[in-house]
XYZ file of C-alpha atoms in Angstrom:
765
model
C 34.678 40.705 22.004
C 38.174 39.415 19.695
C 36.628 35.726 19.418
C 33.279 37.002 18.674
C 34.148 39.139 15.882
C 36.254 36.374 14.141
C 32.865 33.913 14.519
C 30.944 36.680 12.869
C 32.951 36.895 10.250
C 33.726 33.522 9.182
C 30.055 32.927 9.904
C 28.836 35.769 7.157
C 31.718 33.958 4.291
C 30.601 30.630 5.259
C 26.984 31.814 4.345
C 28.291 33.420 0.850
C 30.194 30.426 -0.093
C 27.687 27.750 0.475
C 23.975 27.389 0.162
C 21.301 27.004 3.582
C 20.876 22.950 2.131
C 24.638 22.374 2.218
C 24.979 24.626 5.885
C 22.010 21.765 7.063
C 24.361 18.927 5.645
C 27.598 19.943 7.253
C 25.573 20.508 10.637
C 23.712 17.405 11.003
C 26.038 14.877 9.006
C 28.364 12.359 10.814
C 31.538 13.822 11.939
C 32.889 10.654 11.104
C 32.460 7.774 8.979
C 34.075 4.782 7.272
C 36.838 6.445 5.056
C 37.671 9.737 3.676
C 35.162 9.513 1.034
C 32.294 8.487 2.955
C 30.291 11.761 2.609
C 31.055 12.330 -1.255
C 29.030 11.896 -3.861
C 31.499 9.214 -5.445
C 31.194 7.714 -2.307
C 27.566 7.273 -3.132
C 27.321 6.306 -6.493
C 29.856 3.834 -6.139
C 28.533 2.191 -3.335
C 24.802 2.725 -5.429
C 26.632 1.336 -8.857
C 27.977 -2.017 -6.434
C 24.322 -2.479 -5.253
C 22.446 -1.975 -8.448
C 25.055 -4.818 -10.111
C 24.062 -7.100 -7.046
C 20.493 -6.850 -7.221
C 19.864 -4.452 -4.943
C 17.563 -2.140 -6.196
C 16.160 -0.199 -3.599
C 19.326 -0.009 -1.437
C 21.066 1.603 -4.756
C 18.077 4.472 -4.920
C 18.562 5.091 -1.763
C 22.056 5.740 -1.993
C 22.200 7.800 -4.739
C 19.295 9.757 -3.812
C 22.034 10.540 -1.100
C 24.332 11.599 -3.933
C 21.877 13.717 -5.823
C 21.310 15.411 -2.947
C 24.552 17.055 -2.813
C 24.446 17.837 -6.042
C 20.598 18.005 -7.824
C 22.187 18.668 -11.552
C 25.145 16.651 -11.865
C 24.223 14.652 -15.444
C 26.069 11.263 -14.918
C 24.416 10.829 -11.418
C 20.541 11.481 -13.326
C 21.872 8.827 -16.170
C 22.156 6.669 -12.801
C 18.714 7.203 -11.837
C 17.635 6.776 -15.297
C 18.923 2.951 -14.839
C 17.482 2.343 -11.360
C 14.050 3.868 -12.289
C 13.767 1.358 -15.412
C 14.701 -1.772 -13.446
C 12.084 -0.576 -10.455
C 9.439 0.011 -13.061
C 9.279 3.788 -12.165
C 8.327 4.763 -15.879
C 6.421 8.002 -15.464
C 9.715 9.324 -13.210
C 12.108 8.041 -15.985
C 10.117 9.844 -18.617
C 10.074 12.900 -16.882
C 14.139 12.405 -16.413
C 14.842 11.333 -19.871
C 13.074 14.206 -21.545
C 15.351 16.291 -19.405
C 18.531 14.497 -19.861
C 18.376 14.292 -23.629
C 16.939 17.969 -23.524
C 19.618 18.990 -21.735
C 22.866 16.909 -23.686
C 21.376 18.288 -26.771
C 22.729 14.954 -28.612
C 22.046 11.062 -28.856
C 23.461 9.633 -25.811
C 23.711 5.679 -26.631
C 22.803 4.727 -23.243
C 19.601 7.222 -23.180
C 18.254 6.079 -26.802
C 18.698 2.565 -25.285
C 16.511 3.580 -22.493
C 14.084 5.327 -24.233
C 14.032 1.984 -26.325
C 13.166 -0.006 -23.469
C 11.194 2.282 -21.791
C 8.949 2.382 -24.757
C 9.228 -1.545 -25.452
C 7.687 -2.566 -21.463
C 4.816 -0.045 -21.900
C 4.051 -1.670 -25.118
C 4.418 1.180 -27.552
C 5.867 -0.825 -30.011
C 6.177 1.075 -32.866
C 8.243 4.335 -31.020
C 10.305 1.550 -29.339
C 11.193 0.173 -33.165
C 12.370 3.748 -34.198
C 14.910 4.221 -30.851
C 15.868 0.306 -31.223
C 17.461 1.176 -34.702
C 18.633 4.989 -33.972
C 20.607 2.973 -31.529
C 21.550 -0.014 -33.658
C 23.059 2.963 -36.345
C 25.370 4.095 -33.604
C 27.268 0.979 -33.527
C 29.914 -0.236 -35.613
C 29.402 -2.989 -37.868
C 31.762 -5.655 -35.779
C 29.885 -4.295 -32.437
C 28.487 -7.502 -30.798
C 25.683 -5.676 -29.008
C 24.244 -5.317 -33.246
C 22.823 -9.188 -33.023
C 21.100 -8.678 -29.368
C 19.388 -5.287 -30.943
C 18.028 -6.984 -34.032
C 16.378 -9.370 -31.467
C 14.758 -6.559 -29.689
C 13.297 -5.041 -33.020
C 11.815 -8.221 -34.016
C 10.516 -8.777 -30.434
C 8.830 -5.249 -30.575
C 7.454 -6.127 -34.068
C 6.274 -9.157 -32.542
C 4.288 -7.054 -30.083
C 2.769 -4.943 -33.113
C 1.032 -8.633 -34.170
C -0.440 -9.007 -31.195
C -4.203 -7.373 -31.382
C -4.396 -5.720 -28.270
C -4.784 -6.977 -24.815
C -7.138 -9.914 -24.216
C -10.289 -9.053 -22.180
C -11.384 -12.677 -21.099
C -8.944 -12.607 -18.584
C -7.750 -10.399 -15.852
C -4.564 -10.505 -14.361
C -3.924 -9.344 -10.873
C -0.018 -9.390 -8.823
C -0.395 -10.999 -5.726
C 0.633 -8.060 -3.879
C 2.797 -7.775 -0.770
C 1.039 -10.369 1.059
C 2.873 -12.307 -1.065
C 5.806 -10.977 -3.025
C 8.638 -9.064 -1.626
C 11.799 -7.505 -3.548
C 13.139 -10.908 -3.574
C 12.085 -13.494 -6.171
C 8.888 -15.514 -5.552
C 8.884 -18.273 -8.533
C 6.998 -21.352 -9.008
C 3.694 -20.916 -7.695
C 1.501 -24.042 -7.627
C -2.041 -24.236 -6.336
C -2.537 -27.178 -3.645
C -3.956 -30.422 -5.917
C -6.734 -30.247 -3.557
C -7.854 -26.854 -2.645
C -7.500 -23.284 -4.511
C -7.022 -21.588 -0.481
C -3.648 -22.887 -0.890
C -0.561 -21.905 -3.129
C 2.656 -23.106 -2.826
C 6.013 -21.055 -3.957
C 10.034 -20.649 -4.067
C 11.390 -17.558 -2.968
C 14.669 -16.500 -1.452
C 13.388 -13.554 0.492
C 14.861 -12.379 3.798
C 14.519 -15.314 6.605
C 14.883 -18.184 4.178
C 16.797 -20.890 5.779
C 20.901 -20.344 5.576
C 23.197 -17.093 4.675
C 23.120 -14.689 2.013
C 25.377 -15.934 -0.931
C 27.013 -14.820 -3.605
C 27.669 -16.639 -7.461
C 30.107 -18.817 -5.939
C 28.190 -19.992 -2.879
C 30.857 -17.838 -0.522
C 29.334 -16.179 2.162
C 28.310 -12.193 1.694
C 26.368 -10.108 4.244
C 26.536 -6.800 1.953
C 25.404 -7.989 -1.904
C 24.741 -11.582 -1.519
C 21.273 -13.285 -1.354
C 19.458 -15.949 0.607
C 18.804 -19.341 -1.521
C 15.432 -20.235 -2.398
C 12.708 -21.916 0.590
C 9.546 -23.442 -0.437
C 6.174 -21.394 1.475
C 3.042 -21.966 1.454
C 0.673 -19.043 1.288
C -3.405 -19.307 2.832
C -6.202 -17.115 1.292
C -7.494 -14.567 3.582
C -10.227 -12.773 3.206
C -9.826 -13.171 -0.612
C -6.142 -12.381 -0.708
C -3.165 -14.446 -0.683
C -1.507 -13.813 2.771
C -0.134 -15.528 5.961
C 3.394 -16.719 4.091
C 4.804 -19.092 5.903
C 8.041 -21.433 5.472
C 7.562 -25.276 5.187
C 9.230 -27.710 7.442
C 13.171 -27.599 8.027
C 13.287 -31.318 7.048
C 11.874 -30.191 3.456
C 13.697 -26.395 3.382
C 17.749 -26.702 3.483
C 20.397 -24.252 3.358
C 20.496 -25.136 -0.098
C 18.361 -23.786 -2.923
C 14.899 -25.256 -2.658
C 12.628 -25.103 -5.184
C 8.758 -26.939 -5.635
C 8.658 -28.484 -8.682
C 4.585 -30.832 -8.550
C 2.415 -32.790 -6.464
C 1.092 -36.237 -7.447
C -0.867 -38.968 -5.483
C -3.457 -36.147 -4.935
C -1.428 -34.015 -3.239
C 0.284 -36.774 -0.574
C 3.399 -36.863 -2.963
C 6.032 -33.595 -3.217
C 8.410 -33.373 -5.488
C 10.737 -30.785 -5.085
C 14.633 -30.029 -5.915
C 17.845 -29.604 -3.664
C 20.895 -27.409 -5.514
C 23.806 -25.363 -4.955
C 22.093 -23.570 -8.092
C 18.633 -22.810 -9.181
C 19.635 -24.971 -12.521
C 21.905 -28.170 -11.480
C 21.010 -30.166 -8.597
C 18.500 -33.242 -7.496
C 14.791 -33.843 -6.856
C 13.250 -35.737 -4.284
C 9.804 -37.270 -3.669
C 8.391 -36.511 -0.249
C 6.178 -38.312 1.226
C 5.173 -36.661 4.410
C 2.327 -35.029 5.044
C 3.601 -31.652 4.664
C 1.443 -29.666 7.878
C 0.783 -32.966 9.392
C 3.724 -34.396 12.062
C 5.238 -37.786 11.564
C 8.752 -39.470 10.408
C 10.086 -38.317 7.426
C 10.809 -39.762 4.191
C 12.563 -38.200 1.657
C 13.563 -40.271 -1.354
C 15.433 -39.353 -4.676
C 13.167 -39.131 -7.491
C 14.394 -41.761 -10.191
C 13.246 -40.890 -13.607
C 14.393 -39.571 -16.939
C 14.374 -36.250 -15.560
C 18.150 -35.259 -14.917
C 18.311 -32.006 -13.091
C 22.011 -33.386 -12.203
C 22.688 -32.612 -16.104
C 20.341 -29.146 -16.369
C 16.887 -30.592 -16.827
C 14.548 -27.926 -15.367
C 10.646 -27.215 -14.965
C 9.643 -30.980 -13.634
C 5.336 -30.853 -14.082
C 3.405 -34.139 -13.013
C 0.683 -34.105 -15.402
C -0.989 -37.127 -13.580
C 0.834 -40.416 -11.557
C 1.596 -41.499 -14.752
C 2.570 -38.616 -17.231
C 5.163 -36.115 -16.650
C 6.531 -32.849 -19.047
C 9.613 -31.246 -18.864
C 12.827 -29.185 -20.421
C 15.834 -30.256 -21.493
C 18.996 -29.111 -23.540
C 20.099 -32.949 -24.115
C 21.532 -33.489 -27.491
C 19.221 -34.118 -30.393
C 16.707 -31.949 -29.831
C 15.567 -28.670 -31.566
C 18.253 -26.627 -30.359
C 18.194 -24.634 -26.498
C 15.867 -26.113 -24.242
C 13.230 -28.663 -25.321
C 10.255 -29.735 -23.916
C 10.228 -33.757 -23.423
C 6.903 -36.310 -22.208
C 7.623 -39.671 -20.216
C 5.244 -42.283 -19.354
C 5.257 -44.613 -16.375
C 4.237 -48.057 -17.138
C 4.938 -51.336 -16.169
C 6.531 -50.361 -13.186
C 8.786 -47.852 -14.732
C 9.335 -44.819 -16.477
C 9.731 -45.094 -20.131
C 12.611 -42.767 -21.910
C 11.372 -39.438 -22.455
C 10.077 -38.311 -25.735
C 11.267 -34.971 -27.797
C 7.585 -33.278 -28.306
C 8.864 -32.682 -31.657
C 8.824 -29.705 -34.065
C 5.609 -28.626 -33.752
C 5.837 -27.375 -29.954
C 10.154 -27.074 -29.794
C 11.942 -24.192 -31.419
C 15.401 -23.438 -32.319
C 15.139 -21.160 -28.954
C 14.134 -21.967 -25.207
C 11.140 -23.664 -24.171
C 10.481 -23.978 -20.469
C 8.330 -24.634 -17.750
C 5.586 -26.534 -19.364
C 2.484 -27.573 -18.192
C -0.411 -29.640 -19.471
C -4.025 -29.929 -18.464
C -5.041 -32.597 -16.775
C -6.898 -34.166 -20.437
C -3.767 -33.606 -22.386
C -5.058 -31.715 -25.212
C -4.411 -28.014 -23.895
C -0.078 -26.817 -23.194
C 1.079 -24.276 -21.899
C 5.224 -23.169 -21.735
C 7.422 -20.364 -22.003
C 9.621 -19.519 -24.749
C 11.936 -16.723 -26.028
C 11.644 -17.420 -29.349
C 11.503 -14.103 -31.987
C 7.462 -14.262 -31.475
C 8.035 -13.305 -28.006
C 7.773 -8.991 -27.089
C 10.254 -9.702 -24.432
C 11.968 -12.075 -22.596
C 10.453 -15.795 -22.235
C 6.442 -15.112 -23.072
C 3.841 -17.647 -21.858
C 2.804 -19.522 -25.349
C -0.361 -22.529 -25.885
C -0.710 -24.888 -28.070
C -4.052 -26.967 -28.646
C -3.640 -30.636 -29.098
C -5.786 -32.299 -32.030
C -6.973 -35.799 -31.853
C -8.634 -35.869 -35.301
C -4.489 -35.061 -37.047
C -3.128 -36.512 -33.634
C -1.016 -33.187 -33.882
C -0.645 -30.098 -31.672
C -1.689 -27.049 -33.465
C 1.255 -23.945 -33.788
C 1.899 -22.455 -30.315
C 0.832 -18.774 -30.349
C 2.018 -16.395 -27.958
C -0.938 -16.076 -25.372
C -0.772 -12.613 -25.447
C -1.487 -9.368 -23.234
C -1.767 -8.858 -20.035
C -0.304 -12.379 -19.431
C 2.673 -11.968 -21.572
C 4.844 -8.953 -21.299
C 8.116 -7.170 -22.224
C 9.393 -9.291 -19.232
C 10.135 -12.775 -18.391
C 6.404 -14.575 -17.645
C 7.229 -18.046 -16.323
C 5.658 -20.701 -14.061
C 2.107 -20.700 -15.510
C -0.346 -23.111 -14.243
C -4.109 -23.572 -13.963
C -5.716 -23.978 -10.634
C -8.382 -27.226 -10.050
C -11.527 -24.269 -11.115
C -9.952 -24.240 -14.537
C -10.253 -20.728 -14.382
C -8.011 -19.608 -12.122
C -4.730 -19.558 -13.195
C -1.348 -18.677 -11.211
C 2.652 -17.581 -13.187
C 5.658 -15.547 -12.135
C 6.980 -12.259 -13.751
C 9.854 -9.921 -13.685
C 8.126 -6.970 -15.734
C 9.473 -3.835 -14.159
C 6.375 -2.843 -12.458
C 6.453 -5.481 -9.847
C 7.640 -5.314 -6.366
C 11.165 -6.602 -7.651
C 12.823 -9.525 -8.722
C 10.059 -12.394 -9.812
C 6.670 -11.902 -8.728
C 3.596 -14.162 -8.603
C 0.461 -12.934 -10.713
C -2.950 -14.163 -10.657
C -5.046 -14.481 -14.135
C -8.921 -15.061 -14.110
C -10.235 -16.631 -17.169
C -13.812 -15.775 -18.041
C -14.320 -18.906 -19.188
C -13.120 -22.477 -17.719
C -10.081 -24.189 -19.540
C -12.557 -27.627 -20.065
C -9.691 -29.737 -20.803
C -8.729 -29.359 -17.441
C -11.514 -31.673 -15.900
C -11.712 -34.505 -18.825
C -9.467 -37.924 -18.814
C -6.181 -37.717 -20.402
C -6.635 -38.106 -23.977
C -5.319 -41.370 -25.179
C -4.690 -40.322 -29.041
C -2.261 -37.547 -27.224
C -0.529 -40.315 -25.366
C -0.154 -42.539 -28.718
C 1.684 -39.593 -30.232
C 4.597 -40.124 -28.418
C 4.120 -44.160 -26.678
C 3.053 -46.893 -28.291
C -0.417 -48.506 -26.968
C -0.126 -51.170 -24.506
C -0.299 -54.955 -25.758
C -2.834 -56.788 -24.626
C -2.509 -60.613 -24.550
C -5.767 -61.987 -23.342
C -9.267 -60.608 -22.632
C -8.016 -61.348 -18.977
C -5.155 -58.536 -19.154
C -6.022 -55.160 -18.623
C -4.244 -52.608 -20.256
C -2.383 -49.815 -18.778
C -4.602 -48.243 -16.046
C -3.356 -44.226 -17.584
C -5.210 -45.101 -20.757
C -9.142 -45.133 -20.688
C -11.950 -46.383 -23.635
C -13.528 -43.216 -23.104
C -14.855 -42.222 -25.659
C -13.986 -38.606 -27.118
C -16.032 -36.543 -29.733
C -13.457 -35.880 -32.697
C -15.030 -32.161 -33.078
C -12.268 -30.201 -31.414
C -12.025 -26.652 -32.785
C -8.900 -24.477 -32.587
C -9.209 -21.987 -29.676
C -8.656 -18.633 -30.861
C -6.455 -16.701 -28.620
C -6.669 -13.612 -30.607
C -9.116 -10.386 -29.655
C -11.422 -10.205 -32.565
C -12.732 -6.957 -32.847
C -16.318 -7.109 -32.962
C -19.321 -5.091 -34.607
C -19.399 -2.189 -32.952
C -23.134 -1.066 -31.435
C -24.966 1.255 -33.746
C -25.716 4.270 -31.810
C -28.555 4.815 -34.140
C -30.453 1.718 -32.641
C -30.656 2.982 -29.374
C -30.340 6.558 -29.134
C -31.914 9.845 -30.497
C -29.409 12.874 -31.635
C -31.175 15.271 -29.342
C -28.436 17.638 -27.637
C -29.207 18.919 -24.083
C -28.697 22.376 -23.651
C -27.189 23.147 -20.569
C -25.872 21.589 -17.076
C -27.802 22.165 -14.148
C -25.213 24.596 -12.876
C -22.236 24.759 -15.527
C -21.869 27.080 -18.463
C -23.319 25.594 -21.678
C -20.616 23.103 -23.972
C -20.349 22.489 -27.133
C -19.948 18.855 -26.930
C -22.682 16.579 -25.631
C -21.813 12.844 -25.363
C -24.155 9.551 -24.998
C -25.006 9.124 -21.159
C -23.229 5.112 -21.327
C -20.325 3.751 -23.002
C -21.329 0.123 -23.495
C -19.127 -2.722 -24.416
C -20.018 -6.383 -25.815
C -20.333 -9.724 -24.771
C -16.709 -10.114 -24.473
C -15.655 -7.032 -22.759
C -14.514 -5.156 -25.723
C -15.222 -1.482 -24.675
C -12.585 0.369 -26.459
C -14.306 0.676 -29.994
C -14.006 3.523 -32.133
C -17.606 5.235 -31.338
C -16.492 4.892 -27.081
C -12.930 6.274 -27.764
C -14.786 9.421 -29.732
C -16.946 10.029 -26.868
C -14.612 9.683 -24.328
C -12.245 12.385 -26.122
C -15.632 14.631 -26.121
C -15.652 13.889 -22.343
C -12.036 14.453 -21.536
C -12.730 17.624 -23.285
C -15.792 18.905 -21.212
C -13.624 18.050 -18.138
C -10.841 19.933 -19.470
C -13.149 22.992 -20.205
C -14.840 23.003 -16.543
C -12.651 22.293 -13.866
C -15.430 22.536 -10.981
C -16.664 18.845 -13.037
C -15.901 15.968 -11.238
C -17.521 12.448 -12.570
C -17.900 9.197 -11.617
C -17.747 6.137 -14.133
C -20.597 3.537 -12.550
C -19.787 0.136 -14.265
C -22.274 -2.658 -14.756
C -22.215 -6.670 -16.111
C -24.614 -9.350 -16.954
C -22.814 -12.455 -16.909
C -23.517 -15.063 -14.261
C -19.910 -15.744 -12.608
C -19.585 -15.194 -8.877
C -20.366 -11.212 -7.674
C -16.217 -10.828 -7.102
C -15.516 -11.309 -10.208
C -18.353 -9.678 -12.042
C -17.298 -6.701 -9.921
C -13.534 -6.637 -10.472
C -14.491 -7.352 -14.020
C -16.877 -4.547 -14.271
C -14.354 -2.077 -12.871
C -12.000 -2.821 -15.353
C -14.337 -1.553 -17.745
C -14.615 1.579 -16.217
C -10.671 1.826 -15.966
C -10.192 1.324 -19.601
C -12.678 4.486 -19.909
C -11.287 6.301 -17.323
C -7.236 5.772 -18.672
C -8.703 6.970 -22.382
C -10.096 10.337 -20.255
C -6.035 10.502 -18.704
C -4.511 9.740 -21.705
C -6.461 12.642 -23.380
C -5.270 15.415 -20.972
C -8.110 14.586 -17.565
C -7.371 14.923 -14.330
C -7.217 11.562 -12.423
C -8.084 13.257 -9.077
C -11.831 13.761 -10.638
C -12.454 10.582 -11.573
C -14.205 7.867 -9.665
C -15.190 4.314 -10.669
C -17.982 2.278 -8.949
C -18.925 -1.209 -10.211
C -22.573 -2.877 -9.227
C -21.459 -6.193 -11.593
C -25.067 -7.244 -12.512
C -26.963 -6.661 -9.092
C -28.939 -3.641 -11.079
C -29.779 -4.872 -14.974
C -31.846 -3.005 -16.604
C -33.762 -6.093 -17.310
C -36.119 -7.035 -14.395
C -38.236 -9.769 -16.600
C -37.885 -13.113 -17.863
C -37.411 -11.226 -21.628
C -33.796 -11.679 -23.056
C -34.225 -9.893 -26.168
C -30.263 -8.675 -27.367
C -31.015 -4.932 -26.947
C -31.619 -5.569 -23.121
C -29.078 -7.843 -22.741
C -26.446 -5.020 -24.453
C -27.726 -2.303 -21.967
C -26.806 -4.555 -19.274
C -23.593 -4.061 -20.406
C -22.226 -0.519 -19.787
C -20.352 2.325 -18.278
C -23.153 5.355 -17.085
C -21.695 8.641 -15.802
C -22.258 10.676 -12.922
C -21.840 14.121 -12.639
C -21.048 16.386 -10.001
C -20.251 20.105 -9.975
C -19.025 21.491 -6.472
C -19.975 18.099 -4.298
C -23.640 18.159 -5.737
C -25.022 15.947 -8.216
C -25.667 17.826 -11.770
C -26.998 16.619 -14.932
C -24.362 16.505 -17.918
C -24.515 17.138 -20.996
C -25.449 13.703 -22.460
C -27.690 13.516 -25.501
C -31.454 11.893 -24.432
C -31.686 8.505 -25.589
C -34.401 6.776 -27.780
C -37.370 5.404 -25.841
C -37.029 1.561 -26.129
C -40.404 0.834 -24.945
C -39.815 -0.718 -21.978
C -42.563 -2.246 -20.033
C -43.573 -0.397 -16.687
C -41.758 -3.384 -14.613
C -38.836 -2.367 -16.330
C -36.469 -0.131 -14.456
C -33.431 1.405 -16.619
C -31.914 2.674 -13.610
C -30.170 5.225 -15.750
C -28.863 7.304 -13.072
C -28.900 4.844 -10.352
C -31.734 5.501 -8.497
C -30.376 3.526 -5.354
C -27.496 5.772 -4.903
C -30.023 8.913 -4.834
C -30.169 10.648 -1.309
C -28.520 9.526 1.976
C -27.046 6.175 1.999
C -24.613 4.220 4.166
C -22.910 1.170 3.163
C -19.955 -0.939 5.182
C -16.225 -0.856 3.841
C -14.680 -4.423 4.125
C -11.528 -4.403 2.396
C -9.221 -2.070 0.382
C -7.035 -4.310 -1.938
C -4.608 -3.912 -4.999
C -6.315 -6.735 -6.653
C -9.591 -9.011 -6.893
C -11.074 -9.931 -3.997
C -12.831 -12.947 -3.014
C -14.577 -14.191 -0.067
C -17.461 -15.800 0.861
C -19.307 -12.705 2.220
C -19.645 -11.599 -1.514
C -21.683 -14.479 -2.211
C -24.157 -14.131 0.293
C -27.058 -12.087 -0.337
C -25.770 -8.530 0.618
C -25.275 -5.920 -1.955
C -21.862 -4.854 -2.809
C -20.002 -2.197 -4.930
C -16.131 -1.920 -5.519
C -14.472 1.956 -5.912
C -11.464 3.167 -7.087
C -10.341 6.598 -7.307
C -8.316 6.838 -10.167
C -4.840 7.989 -9.354
C -4.865 5.686 -6.732
C -3.821 1.391 -6.723
C -7.080 0.427 -4.063
C -10.284 -1.397 -4.778
C -12.340 -0.570 -2.142
C -15.011 -3.271 -1.274
C -18.144 -2.263 0.511
C -21.198 -4.130 1.567
C -24.597 -3.312 1.539
C -27.427 -0.164 0.921
C -28.735 1.188 3.721
C -31.004 3.833 4.496
C -30.643 4.501 8.366
C -28.183 4.625 10.831
C -29.599 1.819 12.964
C -29.449 -0.693 10.268
C -25.815 0.208 9.127
C -24.668 0.052 12.302
C -26.402 -3.605 12.651
C -24.722 -4.250 9.094
C -21.409 -3.873 10.525
C -21.540 -5.537 13.721
C -22.467 -8.254 11.625
C -19.259 -7.897 9.245
C -17.773 -7.720 12.626
C -18.278 -10.997 13.681
C -17.218 -12.423 10.493
C -13.505 -11.574 11.097
C -13.708 -8.120 9.473
C -12.875 -6.134 12.285
C -10.987 -3.415 10.511
C -14.641 -2.492 8.650
C -15.978 0.629 8.887
C -19.258 2.792 8.004
C -18.968 4.980 4.630
C -21.830 7.631 4.082
C -23.069 8.787 0.563
C -25.169 11.677 -0.409
C -26.462 10.834 -4.190
C -24.073 8.545 -5.189
C -21.266 10.514 -3.344
C -18.792 9.457 -0.868
C -18.700 11.878 2.293
C -15.685 13.039 3.932
C -16.083 13.327 7.986
C -15.981 17.109 7.489
C -18.508 17.062 5.235
C -20.812 15.073 7.383
C -20.554 16.755 10.326
C -21.416 19.662 8.347
C -24.665 17.814 7.147
C -25.828 16.507 10.574
C -28.048 19.226 11.209
C -29.910 18.739 7.853
C -29.750 14.667 8.228
C -30.826 13.199 11.238
C -30.070 9.603 10.850
C -26.087 11.189 11.010
C -26.281 12.535 14.184
C -25.094 9.064 15.704
C -22.593 8.852 13.482
C -19.046 9.168 14.650
């Protein structure tokens, strides 16, 4: 009895002193760990700092979360959390955290100001970033060495203001977790023979060798693996099935792919204790076939033992690379070398038209020799290394001024290793932008128009700019086989990289201003909007009239919480359907993001893209207004699950022929409909099945990163089941049926409720 009373009194005293959460921590924590402070805040915090310093951000985040569980209000822990949130690209969480910290401290804490400025720069809010960088600068002593760094940051943010918005002629997507990891993935190179194979280097888990530190000593805790060379395959429209190349190529050193030559039969690859200093070998062994391995030192003007980097083989007889050798313009410069008479000629600096006092690295030149891409950290970049482009003008035998290739390829991070694939449209590059999966990630860029020079023969004029023409001493002696007598018209014009705002569509040319006074079920609202958002032939959709309509739409959604919308997007170009769908949904995303920025709830906005499958024009008539109307984003309205008419202004009768279908409310989606979902992807899904004569759409729920690709437009369960079975035989074993009613995707519970009214649903399981 006495012991029971003692236990009871101790228990109540314990409850007064500690919260329930503390009791749970006490009860369930291990009784014994590695040291006296193992379960303390300082232990978790210091360990988190160590992992953070060595670049293990996920582990650092996990440890710091354990410290925050013990004390959720400690300011120093929240500041530590803000550092990790920035490096991991958790920008929304970081913004909330910084607001809390700045309000709590009620003073200008330098680190918080720096983090705020960095956040604004990485989210392209350059004006505000400059303000915070200047605030940080004013707090530094006149002799503080950080002043130079801050001044550079201000200049780079100012460069961001001069770049005219995101390019809309290119789509950029992270290759996703099928390829990227928390480690570094760098140097993407397409197979010279196929866009369906991609080679790259990575220091991911599973690479050859042990975890090592910066001094090449084993470190199983904080160390990183060396780089190996990997291959990824394009499967069902996504790069995946990553595998390491053979151990004859990968070693315990850093192994970095350089390039291919001789039609892909020769692989150039780097080996070194560091990523910068080492040797380059040429491998004449077929990388995916059996045979004796032959690995030779590559003898050329490219000398990575002395720090040369970024070797690119334009063809078997021409190379460009980056070097910090004496005699340059400062930092790393680009050099070019030609193979002639059985040897490589001394490398020639590409000159002040290309090089600067800053670093120029990672060059890539199209096969015709007139388009040059490289990375540079010159002050016109908007972050670290941006990707630049220059065009060679044969009429004056010189390169044009390099221009930042712009958003969304360049970013506030480091953007490197840009390459163009066989088709002249599909490109790859690596970037350590914060919103990636960690470290450097691989990205794909899809240009709407081809870089035509990539399919041309090499320009004689460009070569003769750096190397004298071969001497022909008799009619029987052929000149260098590299130089050909192709007649090249001298009509090149500079490639315009800047986005030019085109003339807005005059709504008076298309619409009346009559206002529909009510919605089917919703109370009258004062706003009315146009039925569609139109975009021009270059993809520009965010011009003033559309922004005004988006603001009205956001107000309508705010005033009517039961309303939901689907933004249906259409195009009129002749690209492959997979790209049309993706390009179309990107236009809808731009409108959706405007709505969300103006306060609309993302859970009430869905997107659907049809590409050019449902044009307004169904005849051979190509008048301008038909093409214009085909490039549009329509609004589909729903209230409490039922399709309704929205508060739209009526459109003017265009006098369309009776054979033309406006499809303004997309009649094809009315009633009950079945589709087959074949994939869910965070990026472009490109598969041959989308090139067949099967209707296809792509959907996205705002707030969810995945694009859902669906096939078919079936009215009966039996025809839908037949399509599903056909899709299964094509390798899409995880494909499944989806049911729609009046354009809205139904959930399982809704389908069960509707089975009595719709006989086609009775066999749906």
